[in-house]
Coordinates of C-alpha atoms in Angstrom, one line a residue:
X1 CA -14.5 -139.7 -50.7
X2 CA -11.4 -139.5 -48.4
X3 CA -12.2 -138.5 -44.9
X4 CA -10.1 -135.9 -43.2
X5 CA -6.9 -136.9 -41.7
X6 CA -6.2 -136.6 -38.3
X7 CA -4.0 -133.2 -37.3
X8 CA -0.4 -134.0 -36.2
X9 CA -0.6 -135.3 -32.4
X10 CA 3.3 -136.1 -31.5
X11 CA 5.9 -133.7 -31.4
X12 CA 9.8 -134.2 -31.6
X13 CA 10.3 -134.8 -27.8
X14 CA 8.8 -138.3 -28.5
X15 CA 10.2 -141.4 -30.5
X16 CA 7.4 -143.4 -31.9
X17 CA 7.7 -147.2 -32.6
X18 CA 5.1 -149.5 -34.5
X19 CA 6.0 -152.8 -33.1
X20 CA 4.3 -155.6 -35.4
X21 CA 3.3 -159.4 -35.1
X22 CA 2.7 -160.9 -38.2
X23 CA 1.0 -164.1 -39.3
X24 CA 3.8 -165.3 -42.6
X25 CA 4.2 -168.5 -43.1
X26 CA 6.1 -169.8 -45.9
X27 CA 4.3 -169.9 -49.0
X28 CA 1.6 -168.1 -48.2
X29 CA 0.2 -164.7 -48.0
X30 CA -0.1 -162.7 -44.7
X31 CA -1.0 -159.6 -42.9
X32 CA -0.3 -157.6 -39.5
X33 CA -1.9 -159.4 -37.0
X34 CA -0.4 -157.5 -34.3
X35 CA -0.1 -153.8 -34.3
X36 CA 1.1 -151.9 -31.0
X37 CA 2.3 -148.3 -30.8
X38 CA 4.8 -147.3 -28.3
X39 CA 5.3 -144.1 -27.8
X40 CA 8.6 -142.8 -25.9
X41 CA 9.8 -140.0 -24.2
X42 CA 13.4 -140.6 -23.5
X43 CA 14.3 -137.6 -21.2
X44 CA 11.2 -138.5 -19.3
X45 CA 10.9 -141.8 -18.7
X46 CA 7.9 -142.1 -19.9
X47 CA 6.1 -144.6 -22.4
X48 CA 2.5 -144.8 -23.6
X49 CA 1.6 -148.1 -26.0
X50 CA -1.2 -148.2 -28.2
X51 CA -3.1 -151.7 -29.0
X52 CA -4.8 -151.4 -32.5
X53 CA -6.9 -154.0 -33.5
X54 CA -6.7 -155.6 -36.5
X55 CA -10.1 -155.1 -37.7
X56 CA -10.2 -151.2 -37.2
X57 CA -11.9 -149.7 -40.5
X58 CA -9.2 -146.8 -41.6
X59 CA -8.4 -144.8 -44.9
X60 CA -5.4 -146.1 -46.3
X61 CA -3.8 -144.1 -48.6
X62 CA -4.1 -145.3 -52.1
X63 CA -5.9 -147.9 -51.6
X64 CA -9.2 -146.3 -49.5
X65 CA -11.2 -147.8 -46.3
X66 CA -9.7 -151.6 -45.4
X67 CA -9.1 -153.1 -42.4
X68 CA -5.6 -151.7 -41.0
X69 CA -4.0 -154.9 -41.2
X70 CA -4.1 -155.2 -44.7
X71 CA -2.1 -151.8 -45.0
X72 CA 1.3 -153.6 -44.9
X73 CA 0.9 -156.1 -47.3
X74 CA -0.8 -153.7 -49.6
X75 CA 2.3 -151.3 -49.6
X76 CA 4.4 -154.5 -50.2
X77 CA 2.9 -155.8 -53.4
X78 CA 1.5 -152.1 -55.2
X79 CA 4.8 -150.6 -55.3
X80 CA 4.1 -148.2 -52.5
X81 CA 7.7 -145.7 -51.2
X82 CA 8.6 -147.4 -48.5
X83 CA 7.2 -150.6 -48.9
X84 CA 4.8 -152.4 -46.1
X85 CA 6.1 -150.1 -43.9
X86 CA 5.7 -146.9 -45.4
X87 CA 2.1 -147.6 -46.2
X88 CA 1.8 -148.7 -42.8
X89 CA 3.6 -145.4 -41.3
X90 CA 1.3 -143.2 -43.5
X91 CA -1.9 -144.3 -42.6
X92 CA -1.6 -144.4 -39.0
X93 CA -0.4 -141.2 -39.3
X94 CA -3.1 -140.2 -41.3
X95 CA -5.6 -141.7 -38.9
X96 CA -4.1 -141.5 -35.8
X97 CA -1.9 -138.3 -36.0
X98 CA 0.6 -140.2 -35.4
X99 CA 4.5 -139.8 -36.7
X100 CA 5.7 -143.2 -36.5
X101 CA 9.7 -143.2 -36.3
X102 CA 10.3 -146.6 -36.6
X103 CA 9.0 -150.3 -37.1
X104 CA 9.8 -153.3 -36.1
X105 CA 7.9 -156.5 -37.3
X106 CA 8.4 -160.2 -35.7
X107 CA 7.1 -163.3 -37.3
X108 CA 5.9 -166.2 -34.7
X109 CA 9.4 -168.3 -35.2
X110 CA 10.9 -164.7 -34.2
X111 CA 9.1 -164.1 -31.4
X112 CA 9.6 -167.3 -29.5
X113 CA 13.1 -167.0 -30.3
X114 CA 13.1 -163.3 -28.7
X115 CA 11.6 -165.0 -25.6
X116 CA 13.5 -168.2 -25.3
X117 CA 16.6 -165.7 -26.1
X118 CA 15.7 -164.3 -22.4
X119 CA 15.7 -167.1 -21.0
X120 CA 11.7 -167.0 -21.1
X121 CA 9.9 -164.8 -19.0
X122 CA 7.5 -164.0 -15.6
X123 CA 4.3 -162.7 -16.9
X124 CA 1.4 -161.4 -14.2
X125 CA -1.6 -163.5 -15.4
X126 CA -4.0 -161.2 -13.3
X127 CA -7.3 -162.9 -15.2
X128 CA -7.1 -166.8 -15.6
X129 CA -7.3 -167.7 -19.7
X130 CA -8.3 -171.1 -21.3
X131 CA -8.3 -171.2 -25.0
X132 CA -7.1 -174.0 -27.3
X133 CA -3.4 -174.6 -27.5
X134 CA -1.4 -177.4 -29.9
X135 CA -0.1 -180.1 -27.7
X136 CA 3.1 -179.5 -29.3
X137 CA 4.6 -176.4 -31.3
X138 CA 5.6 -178.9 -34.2
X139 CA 2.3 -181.2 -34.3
X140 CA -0.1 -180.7 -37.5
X141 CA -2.3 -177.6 -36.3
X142 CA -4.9 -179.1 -39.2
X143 CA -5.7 -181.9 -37.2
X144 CA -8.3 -181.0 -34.4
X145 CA -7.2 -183.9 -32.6
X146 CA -3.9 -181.9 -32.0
X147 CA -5.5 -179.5 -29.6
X148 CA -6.7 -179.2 -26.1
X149 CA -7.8 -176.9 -23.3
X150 CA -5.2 -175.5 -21.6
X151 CA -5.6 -172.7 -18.4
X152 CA -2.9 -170.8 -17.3
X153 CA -3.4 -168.2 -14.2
X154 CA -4.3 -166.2 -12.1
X155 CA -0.3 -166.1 -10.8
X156 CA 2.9 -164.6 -11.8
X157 CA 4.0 -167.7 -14.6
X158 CA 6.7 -168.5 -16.0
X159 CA 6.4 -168.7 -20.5
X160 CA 9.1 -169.8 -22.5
X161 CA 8.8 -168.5 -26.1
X162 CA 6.2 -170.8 -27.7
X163 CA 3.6 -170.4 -24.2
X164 CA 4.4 -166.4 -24.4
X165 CA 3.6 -166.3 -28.4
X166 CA -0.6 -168.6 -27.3
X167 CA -0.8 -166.7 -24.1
X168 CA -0.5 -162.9 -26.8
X169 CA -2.1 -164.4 -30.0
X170 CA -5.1 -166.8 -28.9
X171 CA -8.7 -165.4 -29.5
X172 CA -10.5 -168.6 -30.4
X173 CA -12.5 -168.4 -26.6
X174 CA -12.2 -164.6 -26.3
X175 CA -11.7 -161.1 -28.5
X176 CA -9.1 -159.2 -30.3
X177 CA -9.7 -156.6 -27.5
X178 CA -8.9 -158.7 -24.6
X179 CA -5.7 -160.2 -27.1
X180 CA -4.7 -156.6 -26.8
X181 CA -4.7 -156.5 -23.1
X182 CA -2.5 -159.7 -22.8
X183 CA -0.4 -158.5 -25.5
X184 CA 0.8 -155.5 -23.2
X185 CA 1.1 -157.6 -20.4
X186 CA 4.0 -159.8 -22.4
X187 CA 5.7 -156.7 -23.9
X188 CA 5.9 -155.1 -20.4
X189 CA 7.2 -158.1 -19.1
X190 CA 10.1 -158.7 -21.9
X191 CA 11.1 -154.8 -21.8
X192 CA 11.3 -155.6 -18.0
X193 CA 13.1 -158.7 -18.2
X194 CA 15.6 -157.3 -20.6
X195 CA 16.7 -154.4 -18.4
X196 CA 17.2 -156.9 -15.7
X197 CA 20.0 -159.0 -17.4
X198 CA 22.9 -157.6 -19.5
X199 CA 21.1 -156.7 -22.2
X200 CA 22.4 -153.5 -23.7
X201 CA 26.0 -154.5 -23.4
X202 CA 25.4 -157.2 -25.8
X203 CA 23.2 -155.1 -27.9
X204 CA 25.3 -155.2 -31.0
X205 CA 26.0 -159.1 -30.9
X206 CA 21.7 -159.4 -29.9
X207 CA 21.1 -157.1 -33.3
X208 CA 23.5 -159.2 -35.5
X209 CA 21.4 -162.4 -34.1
X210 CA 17.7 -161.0 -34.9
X211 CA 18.5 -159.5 -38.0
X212 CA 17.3 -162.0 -39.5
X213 CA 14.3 -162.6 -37.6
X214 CA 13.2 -159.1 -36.9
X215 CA 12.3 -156.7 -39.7
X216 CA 13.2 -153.2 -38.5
X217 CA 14.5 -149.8 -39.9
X218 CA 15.8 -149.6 -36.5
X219 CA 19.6 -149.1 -37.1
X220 CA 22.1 -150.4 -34.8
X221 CA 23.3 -146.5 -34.3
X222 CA 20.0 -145.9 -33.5
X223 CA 19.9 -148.5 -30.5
X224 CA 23.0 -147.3 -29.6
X225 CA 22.2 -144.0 -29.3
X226 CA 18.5 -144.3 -27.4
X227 CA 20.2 -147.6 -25.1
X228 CA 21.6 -145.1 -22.1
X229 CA 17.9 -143.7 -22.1
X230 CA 16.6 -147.1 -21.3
X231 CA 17.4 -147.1 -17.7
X232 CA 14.9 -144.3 -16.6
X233 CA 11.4 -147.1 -17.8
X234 CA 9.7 -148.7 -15.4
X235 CA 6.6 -150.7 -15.3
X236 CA 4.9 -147.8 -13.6
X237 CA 5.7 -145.3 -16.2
X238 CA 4.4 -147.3 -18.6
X239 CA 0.6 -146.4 -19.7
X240 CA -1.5 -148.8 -21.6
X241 CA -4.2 -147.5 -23.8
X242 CA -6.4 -150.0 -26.1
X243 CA -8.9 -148.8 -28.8
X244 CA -11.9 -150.9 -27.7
X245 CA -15.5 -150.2 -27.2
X246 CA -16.8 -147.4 -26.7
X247 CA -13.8 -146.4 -29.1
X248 CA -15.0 -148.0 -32.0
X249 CA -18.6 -149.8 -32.6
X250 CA -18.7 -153.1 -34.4
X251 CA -20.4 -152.7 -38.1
X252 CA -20.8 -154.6 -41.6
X253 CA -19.0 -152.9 -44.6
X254 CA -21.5 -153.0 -47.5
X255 CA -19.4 -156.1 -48.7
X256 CA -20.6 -158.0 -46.1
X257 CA -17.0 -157.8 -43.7
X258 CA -17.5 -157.4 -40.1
X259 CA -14.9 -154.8 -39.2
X260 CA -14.7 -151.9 -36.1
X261 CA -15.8 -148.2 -37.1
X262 CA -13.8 -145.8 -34.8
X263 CA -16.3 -142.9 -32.7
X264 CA -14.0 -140.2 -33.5
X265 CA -14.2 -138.2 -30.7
X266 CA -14.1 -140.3 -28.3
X267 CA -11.0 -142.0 -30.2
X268 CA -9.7 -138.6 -30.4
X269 CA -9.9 -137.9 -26.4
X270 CA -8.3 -140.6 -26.1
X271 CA -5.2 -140.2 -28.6
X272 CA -4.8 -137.1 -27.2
X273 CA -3.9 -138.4 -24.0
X274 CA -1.9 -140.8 -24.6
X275 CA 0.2 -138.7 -27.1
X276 CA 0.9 -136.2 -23.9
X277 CA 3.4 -136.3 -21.6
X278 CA 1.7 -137.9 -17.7
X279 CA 0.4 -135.1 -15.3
X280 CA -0.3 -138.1 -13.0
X281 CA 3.1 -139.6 -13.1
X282 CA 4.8 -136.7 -12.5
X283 CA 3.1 -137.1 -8.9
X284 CA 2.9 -141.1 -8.3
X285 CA 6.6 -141.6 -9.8
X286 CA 7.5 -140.4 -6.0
X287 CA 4.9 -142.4 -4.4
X288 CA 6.6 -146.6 -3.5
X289 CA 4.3 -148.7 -2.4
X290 CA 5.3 -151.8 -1.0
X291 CA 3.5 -155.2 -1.1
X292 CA 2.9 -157.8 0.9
X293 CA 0.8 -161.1 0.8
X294 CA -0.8 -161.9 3.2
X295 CA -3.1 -164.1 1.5
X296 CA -3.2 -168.2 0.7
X297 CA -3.2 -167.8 -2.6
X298 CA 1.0 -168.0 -4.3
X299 CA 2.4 -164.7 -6.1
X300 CA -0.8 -162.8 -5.1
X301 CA 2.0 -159.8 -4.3
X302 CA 3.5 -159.8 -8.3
X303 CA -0.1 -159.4 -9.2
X304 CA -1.0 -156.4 -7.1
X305 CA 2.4 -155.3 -7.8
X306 CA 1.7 -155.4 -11.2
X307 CA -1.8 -153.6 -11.0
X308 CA -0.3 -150.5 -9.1
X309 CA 2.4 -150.1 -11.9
X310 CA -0.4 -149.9 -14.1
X311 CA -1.9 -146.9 -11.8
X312 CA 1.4 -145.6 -12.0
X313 CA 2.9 -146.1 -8.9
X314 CA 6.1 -147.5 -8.5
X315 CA 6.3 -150.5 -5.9
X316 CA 8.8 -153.1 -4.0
X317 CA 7.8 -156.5 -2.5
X318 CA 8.2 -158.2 0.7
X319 CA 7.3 -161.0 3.0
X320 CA 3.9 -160.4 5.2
X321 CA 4.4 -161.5 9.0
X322 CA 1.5 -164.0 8.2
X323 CA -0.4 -165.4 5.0
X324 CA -4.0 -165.3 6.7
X325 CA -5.1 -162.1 6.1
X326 CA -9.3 -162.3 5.9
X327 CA -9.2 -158.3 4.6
X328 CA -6.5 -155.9 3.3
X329 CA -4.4 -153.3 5.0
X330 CA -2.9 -150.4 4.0
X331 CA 0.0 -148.3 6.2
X332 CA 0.4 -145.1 5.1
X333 CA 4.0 -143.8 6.2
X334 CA 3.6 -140.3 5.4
X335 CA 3.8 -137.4 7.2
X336 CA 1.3 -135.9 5.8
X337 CA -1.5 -138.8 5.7
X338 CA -3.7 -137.4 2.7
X339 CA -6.8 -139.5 2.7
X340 CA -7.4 -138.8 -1.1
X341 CA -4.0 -140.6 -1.9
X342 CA -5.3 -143.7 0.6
X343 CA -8.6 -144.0 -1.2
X344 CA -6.9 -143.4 -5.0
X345 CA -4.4 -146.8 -3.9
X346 CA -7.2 -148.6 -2.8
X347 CA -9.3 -148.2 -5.3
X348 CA -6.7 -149.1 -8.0
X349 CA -6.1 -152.5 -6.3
X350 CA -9.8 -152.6 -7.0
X351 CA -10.6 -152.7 -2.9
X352 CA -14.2 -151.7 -1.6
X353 CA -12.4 -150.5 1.3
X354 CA -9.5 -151.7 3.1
X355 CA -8.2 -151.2 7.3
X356 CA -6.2 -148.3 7.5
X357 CA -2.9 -147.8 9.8
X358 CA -1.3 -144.8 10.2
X359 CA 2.6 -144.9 11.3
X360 CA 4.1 -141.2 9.9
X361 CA 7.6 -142.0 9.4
X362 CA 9.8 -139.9 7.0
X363 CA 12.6 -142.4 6.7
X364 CA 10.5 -145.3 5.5
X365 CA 11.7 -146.9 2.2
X366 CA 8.3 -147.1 1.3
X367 CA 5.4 -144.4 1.4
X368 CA 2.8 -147.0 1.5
X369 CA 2.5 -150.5 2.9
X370 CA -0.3 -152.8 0.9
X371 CA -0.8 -156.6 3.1
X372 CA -3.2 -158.7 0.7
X373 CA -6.2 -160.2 2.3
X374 CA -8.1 -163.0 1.3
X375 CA -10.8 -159.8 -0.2
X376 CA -8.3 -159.5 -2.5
X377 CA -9.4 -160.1 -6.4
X378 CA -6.6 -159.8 -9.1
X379 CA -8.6 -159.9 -12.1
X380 CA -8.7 -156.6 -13.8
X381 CA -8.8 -154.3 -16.6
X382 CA -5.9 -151.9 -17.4
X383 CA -8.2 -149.4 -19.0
X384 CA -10.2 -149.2 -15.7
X385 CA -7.1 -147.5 -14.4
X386 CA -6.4 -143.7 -14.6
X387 CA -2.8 -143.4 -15.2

């Protein structure tokens, strides 16, 4: 018995993208390992992605309950209109209400070339990860004595393609919902580094190049014509939303499969929030807040930095007058000194409380001043933040 689709959640002031990692390797079979919704509104600036993990028990049409990530290769070998893709497309909108526009799916050879393309990239490692990595990308990944331990974080590091690609896809000492969370955190990172270089000038020379690496339906008139929009994203207008427990509940098909049931109305609340346009950024997209560190500990500012855009502020950094800094401060330029902002700032850097100075001053580049302290912790969850 089918269950009942999910009513329409997006509208036509959005333009929804499935961005897609996939596992192929030559000769072999494959499915989506990576599934991320990003949901744009160009005339506002703002952007809502979407983590789905893989094992997420759907309906897909045609076929009946799977694991969403066999939808694509199911569309690809029964004959389905529109291929992988259109499968794909239709059951996300069946289960999700939502229209996806377009897709976009990388392979791993792809991806590290995106990256590398870029020059490689600064990711905010706000929670230290150790996991296995291959000593090197071309070494015999059969062989387990191929493999060690490798840490990176907590700090703002630097990833060339084939770090980026183990820092997004490693699970072996974690989950597919914390994958999700780093996954973000190197998507925001390569949208953000490509606005900083000259990117969109070179867009139709970059589309000839990743044709064929990427597989999109994502004409080159299409880039064209949402490229001019690009310049209104930030970081801070960028909310992250993961389906994760209490979302779904871990249970065992009657086949024996361990897959993820979705608690529909809690999945619901959610989807419906993250398909609608941001009361909150309409108010913090006003509200800088500029960061200093004055901690020990290196890049501690790119962290908090990082962590505010996720609260949906919009922040600058600077140099502290000192680096030993036993507690956090925060100045609060504002004429108006609302106490309620104060506490919402601190509490999104994840503060039990912080020393408070105020200096009103209307011409201040900045409406709020953060100094780290040594109190400060960067680990944290981007879910924990109300954006």
């Amino acid at each position: 018995m089918e269950p009942t689709a999910l009513p329409p959640l997006t509208d036509n002031e959005t333009v929804n993208f499935l961005l897609i990692g996939s596992d192929k390797r030559p000769g072999s079979s494959y499915r989506t390992d990576t599934m991320v919704i990003a949901i744009v509104w160009p005339k506002d600036g703002q952007v809502s992605l979407i983590s789905i993990p893989r094992d997420l028990w759907i309906y897909i049409p045609t076929v009946g309950m799977q694991r969403v990530n066999t939808a694509y290769q199911s569309g690809e070998i029964g004959g389905y209109l529109g291929g992988g893709p259109g499968l794909l497309k239709d059951a996300i909108a069946y289960n999700l209400g939502i229209r996806i526009d377009y897709t976009a799916m990388v392979d791993f050879d792809g991806f590290r070339r995106i990256v590398d393309t870029l020059g490689g990239i600064e990711v905010p490692v706000s929670c230290a990860y150790t996991d296995w990595r291959l000593i090197d990308p071309s070494y015999d990944p059969n062989n387990e004595n191929n493999w060690w331990l490798y840490t990176v974080g907590p700090g703002q590091v630097h990833m060339d393609g084939d770090l980026a690609l183990w820092y997004a896809r490693s699970r072996s000492k974690s989950n597919d919902f914390d994958r999700g969370r780093r996954q973000q955190e190197v998507l925001r990172t390569i949208f953000q580094k490509a606005l900083q270089t000259d990117t969109f000038s070179k867009i139709p020379q970059l589309y000839n190049d990743f044709s064929s690496t990427v597989i999109t339906d994502l004409g080159l008139t299409d880039m064209l014509r949402m490229a001019p929009y690009a310049v209104n994203f930030t970081n801070a207008n960028i909310r992250g939303y993961f389906i994760n427990p209490p979302l779904v509940s871990p249970w065992t098909t009657p086949g024996g499969a361990s897959v993820l049931l979705p608690n529909e109305e809690a999945l619901k609340q959610m989807l419906v929030e993250a398909t609608t346009l941001s009361a909150y950024s309409v108010t913090r997209e006003t509200i800088t807040v500029e960061v200093q560190n004055g901690a020990s500990f290196e890049t501690l500012e790119s962290l908090a930095a990082s962590r505010l855009n996720y609260a949906g502020y919009q922040t600058i950094l600077s140099t502290a007058d000192r680096r030993d800094y036993a507690n956090s401060v925060l100045v609060d330029f504002t004429p108006g000194q609302d106490p309620a902002q104060r506490q919402t700032i601190i509490n999104s850097l994840g503060l039990y409380s912080a020393n408070i100075i105020s200096l009103p001053d209307a011409n201040s580049a900045a409406q709020y001043r953060v100094i780290l302290g040594a109190d400060y912790q960067p680990c944290f969850q981007p879910q924990e933040l109300t954006h």
